[in-house]
mmCIF file of C-alpha atoms in Angstrom:
data_model
loop_
_atom_site.group_PDB
_atom_site.id
_atom_site.type_symbol
_atom_site.label_atom_id
_atom_site.label_comp_id
_atom_site.label_asym_id
_atom_site.label_seq_id
_atom_site.Cartn_x
_atom_site.Cartn_y
_atom_site.Cartn_z
ATOM 1 C CA MET E 29 30.792 22.303 4.636
ATOM 2 C CA ALA E 30 27.847 23.013 5.909
ATOM 3 C CA ARG E 31 25.844 23.930 3.100
ATOM 4 C CA ALA E 32 27.153 21.190 0.833
ATOM 5 C CA LYS E 33 26.008 18.680 3.544
ATOM 6 C CA ALA E 34 22.622 19.812 3.503
ATOM 7 C CA ALA E 35 22.210 20.333 0.237
ATOM 8 C CA GLY E 36 23.099 16.810 -0.272
ATOM 9 C CA ALA E 37 20.273 15.881 2.273
ATOM 10 C CA GLN E 38 18.007 17.914 0.828
ATOM 11 C CA SER E 39 18.820 15.924 -2.452
ATOM 12 C CA LEU E 40 18.828 12.779 -1.011
ATOM 13 C CA ARG E 41 15.873 13.537 -0.123
ATOM 14 C CA SER E 42 13.983 14.522 -2.801
ATOM 15 C CA MET E 43 15.646 11.429 -4.036
ATOM 16 C CA ALA E 44 13.948 9.084 -1.513
ATOM 17 C CA LEU E 45 10.019 10.395 -2.063
ATOM 18 C CA ASP E 46 10.082 11.065 -5.762
ATOM 19 C CA PRO E 47 7.874 8.483 -6.826
ATOM 20 C CA VAL E 48 8.896 8.165 -10.566
ATOM 21 C CA ARG E 49 12.212 7.577 -8.819
ATOM 22 C CA ASN E 50 11.379 4.667 -6.733
ATOM 23 C CA PHE E 51 8.652 2.746 -8.893
ATOM 24 C CA LYS E 52 9.323 0.630 -12.216
ATOM 25 C CA HIS E 53 8.116 3.057 -14.509
ATOM 26 C CA GLU E 54 8.478 3.065 -18.654
ATOM 27 C CA ALA E 55 8.697 5.470 -21.148
ATOM 28 C CA LEU E 56 5.917 4.741 -24.339
ATOM 29 C CA ASP E 57 5.148 6.204 -26.973
ATOM 30 C CA VAL E 58 1.496 5.903 -28.164
ATOM 31 C CA PRO E 59 0.655 6.017 -31.595
ATOM 32 C CA GLU E 60 -2.599 6.497 -31.294
ATOM 33 C CA TRP E 61 -2.409 9.686 -29.629
ATOM 34 C CA ASP E 62 -0.407 11.671 -32.524
ATOM 35 C CA ALA E 63 2.863 9.521 -31.095
ATOM 36 C CA ALA E 64 2.507 11.246 -27.608
ATOM 37 C CA LYS E 65 5.060 9.850 -25.217
ATOM 38 C CA VAL E 66 3.711 8.836 -22.005
ATOM 39 C CA VAL E 67 5.336 7.087 -18.556
ATOM 40 C CA VAL E 68 3.436 4.133 -17.027
ATOM 41 C CA MET E 69 4.315 3.528 -13.499
ATOM 42 C CA ALA E 70 3.926 0.386 -11.592
ATOM 43 C CA LEU E 71 1.075 0.735 -8.751
ATOM 44 C CA SER E 72 1.539 1.897 -5.234
ATOM 45 C CA ALA E 73 0.988 -0.631 -2.460
ATOM 46 C CA GLY E 74 -1.832 2.030 -1.275
ATOM 47 C CA ASP E 75 -3.421 2.063 -5.355
ATOM 48 C CA TRP E 76 -2.598 -1.545 -4.921
ATOM 49 C CA ALA E 77 -4.818 -1.715 -1.698
ATOM 50 C CA GLU E 78 -7.693 0.161 -3.197
ATOM 51 C CA TYR E 79 -8.128 -1.205 -6.692
ATOM 52 C CA ARG E 80 -8.573 -4.197 -4.577
ATOM 53 C CA ARG E 81 -11.177 -2.771 -2.427
ATOM 54 C CA ARG E 82 -13.054 -1.026 -5.310
ATOM 55 C CA ALA E 83 -12.351 -5.032 -7.274
ATOM 56 C CA ALA E 84 -14.264 -6.602 -4.094
ATOM 57 C CA ALA E 85 -16.745 -3.841 -4.081
ATOM 58 C CA ALA E 86 -17.383 -3.895 -7.955
ATOM 59 C CA VAL E 87 -17.748 -8.176 -7.393
ATOM 60 C CA ALA E 88 -20.350 -8.075 -4.799
ATOM 61 C CA ALA E 89 -22.671 -5.184 -6.042
ATOM 62 C CA ALA E 90 -22.281 -7.335 -9.129
ATOM 63 C CA ARG E 91 -23.325 -10.882 -7.633
ATOM 64 C CA ALA E 92 -25.986 -8.642 -5.153
ATOM 65 C CA ALA E 93 -27.587 -7.590 -8.924
ATOM 66 C CA VAL E 94 -27.916 -10.737 -9.860
ATOM 67 C CA GLY E 95 -29.274 -11.980 -6.308
ATOM 68 C CA LEU E 96 -26.554 -13.934 -5.500
ATOM 69 C CA THR E 97 -25.160 -13.327 -1.695
ATOM 70 C CA GLU E 98 -22.220 -10.833 -1.431
ATOM 71 C CA ILE E 99 -19.204 -13.841 -0.161
ATOM 72 C CA PRO E 100 -19.720 -16.432 -2.669
ATOM 73 C CA GLU E 101 -20.315 -19.827 -0.033
ATOM 74 C CA GLU E 102 -18.527 -22.969 -1.355
ATOM 75 C CA GLU E 103 -21.401 -25.551 -2.353
ATOM 76 C CA GLU E 104 -19.728 -29.110 -2.089
ATOM 77 C CA GLY E 105 -18.552 -30.712 -6.007
ATOM 78 C CA GLU E 106 -19.742 -26.440 -7.452
ATOM 79 C CA ALA E 107 -17.002 -25.552 -9.916
ATOM 80 C CA PRO E 108 -15.401 -22.144 -9.025
ATOM 81 C CA ALA E 109 -16.809 -20.488 -12.299
ATOM 82 C CA ALA E 110 -20.293 -21.654 -11.728
ATOM 83 C CA ARG E 111 -19.779 -18.828 -8.295
ATOM 84 C CA LEU E 112 -18.630 -15.969 -10.790
ATOM 85 C CA VAL E 113 -20.516 -13.378 -12.135
ATOM 86 C CA ASP E 114 -19.500 -10.608 -14.974
ATOM 87 C CA ILE E 115 -18.704 -7.112 -14.388
ATOM 88 C CA ASP E 116 -17.464 -4.255 -15.863
ATOM 89 C CA SER E 117 -14.019 -3.741 -15.213
ATOM 90 C CA SER E 118 -13.723 -0.851 -16.904
ATOM 91 C CA PRO E 119 -13.768 1.275 -14.239
ATOM 92 C CA LEU E 120 -11.348 -0.310 -12.371
ATOM 93 C CA TYR E 121 -9.259 -0.570 -15.292
ATOM 94 C CA ALA E 122 -9.560 3.054 -15.236
ATOM 95 C CA PHE E 123 -8.574 3.721 -11.880
ATOM 96 C CA VAL E 124 -5.288 1.577 -12.129
ATOM 97 C CA LEU E 125 -4.781 4.339 -15.468
ATOM 98 C CA VAL E 126 -5.178 7.229 -13.502
ATOM 99 C CA ARG E 127 -3.282 6.373 -10.491
ATOM 100 C CA THR E 128 -0.095 5.021 -13.086
ATOM 101 C CA LEU E 129 0.004 7.883 -16.223
ATOM 102 C CA LEU E 130 2.186 10.270 -16.288
ATOM 103 C CA ASP E 131 3.375 12.533 -18.762
ATOM 104 C CA GLU E 132 6.959 13.378 -19.756
ATOM 105 C CA SER E 133 8.148 15.602 -17.089
ATOM 106 C CA HIS E 134 6.428 12.867 -14.247
ATOM 107 C CA ALA E 135 3.660 14.679 -13.759
ATOM 108 C CA ARG E 136 0.209 13.023 -13.434
ATOM 109 C CA ILE E 137 -2.285 13.365 -16.522
ATOM 110 C CA PHE E 138 -5.351 12.694 -14.582
ATOM 111 C CA GLU E 139 -6.853 13.391 -11.181
ATOM 112 C CA ASP E 140 -8.597 10.680 -8.915
ATOM 113 C CA ALA E 141 -11.903 12.259 -9.781
ATOM 114 C CA ASP E 142 -11.564 11.607 -13.533
ATOM 115 C CA VAL E 143 -12.400 7.587 -12.853
ATOM 116 C CA GLU E 144 -15.397 8.041 -14.267
ATOM 117 C CA THR E 145 -14.673 10.065 -17.392
ATOM 118 C CA VAL E 146 -11.828 7.995 -17.963
ATOM 119 C CA ALA E 147 -13.908 4.513 -17.922
ATOM 120 C CA LYS E 148 -16.690 5.871 -20.192
ATOM 121 C CA ALA E 149 -13.711 6.758 -22.929
ATOM 122 C CA PHE E 150 -11.551 3.560 -21.991
ATOM 123 C CA SER E 151 -10.293 1.603 -25.086
ATOM 124 C CA PRO E 152 -7.952 -0.668 -26.650
ATOM 125 C CA VAL E 153 -5.262 2.339 -25.979
ATOM 126 C CA HIS E 154 -6.320 2.679 -22.700
ATOM 127 C CA ASP E 155 -6.241 -1.223 -21.843
ATOM 128 C CA ARG E 156 -2.705 -1.753 -23.592
ATOM 129 C CA LEU E 157 -1.417 1.015 -20.918
ATOM 130 C CA VAL E 158 -3.178 -0.603 -18.014
ATOM 131 C CA GLY E 159 -1.707 -3.744 -19.086
ATOM 132 C CA LYS E 160 1.315 -2.219 -18.750
ATOM 133 C CA ALA E 161 1.159 -1.078 -15.144
ATOM 134 C CA PHE E 162 0.100 -4.155 -14.689
ATOM 135 C CA GLU E 163 3.416 -5.928 -15.802
ATOM 136 C CA LEU E 164 5.114 -3.680 -14.064
ATOM 137 C CA SER E 165 3.515 -4.343 -10.837
ATOM 138 C CA GLY E 166 4.509 -7.755 -11.020
ATOM 139 C CA VAL E 167 1.173 -8.455 -12.100
ATOM 140 C CA GLU E 168 0.441 -11.719 -14.682
ATOM 141 C CA ALA E 169 -1.720 -9.762 -17.651
ATOM 142 C CA GLY E 170 -2.483 -11.161 -21.294
ATOM 143 C CA ALA E 171 -3.855 -14.401 -22.429
ATOM 144 C CA GLY E 172 -3.811 -17.054 -19.942
ATOM 145 C CA ALA E 173 -2.557 -14.720 -16.606
ATOM 146 C CA GLN E 174 -5.066 -14.719 -13.622
ATOM 147 C CA ASP E 175 -7.668 -11.632 -14.620
ATOM 148 C CA PRO E 176 -6.847 -8.955 -11.604
ATOM 149 C CA VAL E 177 -10.434 -8.414 -10.688
ATOM 150 C CA GLU E 178 -9.931 -12.172 -9.861
ATOM 151 C CA ALA E 179 -7.042 -12.170 -7.940
ATOM 152 C CA ALA E 180 -8.547 -8.800 -6.094
ATOM 153 C CA GLY E 181 -11.300 -11.974 -5.074
ATOM 154 C CA ASN E 182 -14.146 -12.879 -7.772
ATOM 155 C CA ASP E 183 -13.856 -16.508 -6.943
#
C-alpha cells in the first residue's frame, strides 16, 4: 500500500512540475520545415518578465541612439506616437521563440544562448510561431492588436 501511495505521489509530483502539462500549448505542423511537427507553449511568468525587461532595454537603447532620454518625458499636447522609436524586434521575438518552441517530445529545441542566432534567421515562419506563443499567453497578436513591444514599455 505504501509503495502504491508513494508511486501515486511521485506521479502527481511529476504532473505538477511538468511545464507542458501546466501551460497552454498547441501542436503545429510547419510546412516550410518539411512538415515538421512542433509544439508551441505559452510564456511562463518568468519568461514574460524577462521579455519585458529585454523590451524596455531595447527601447532605452534605441531612444539613446537617436538622442532622446531613455524614459520618454510627456510634453503637453504631444501625441504618444511622437515619443515612439523604431527598434529591431527580431531579438525580442527570437527570445520568445527560444523559450516556447518544443519538439514533439516536449523538449526545448533551442537553448537560451541561441537567441542571437535565431534573431539573425528570423522569418515569417518564426513570426507565425511567436504569434501563436503570444496567443497562448493571452497577448493579442495580429492586425489591430497592440504590439507586445509597446505593451512592454515603448510609450
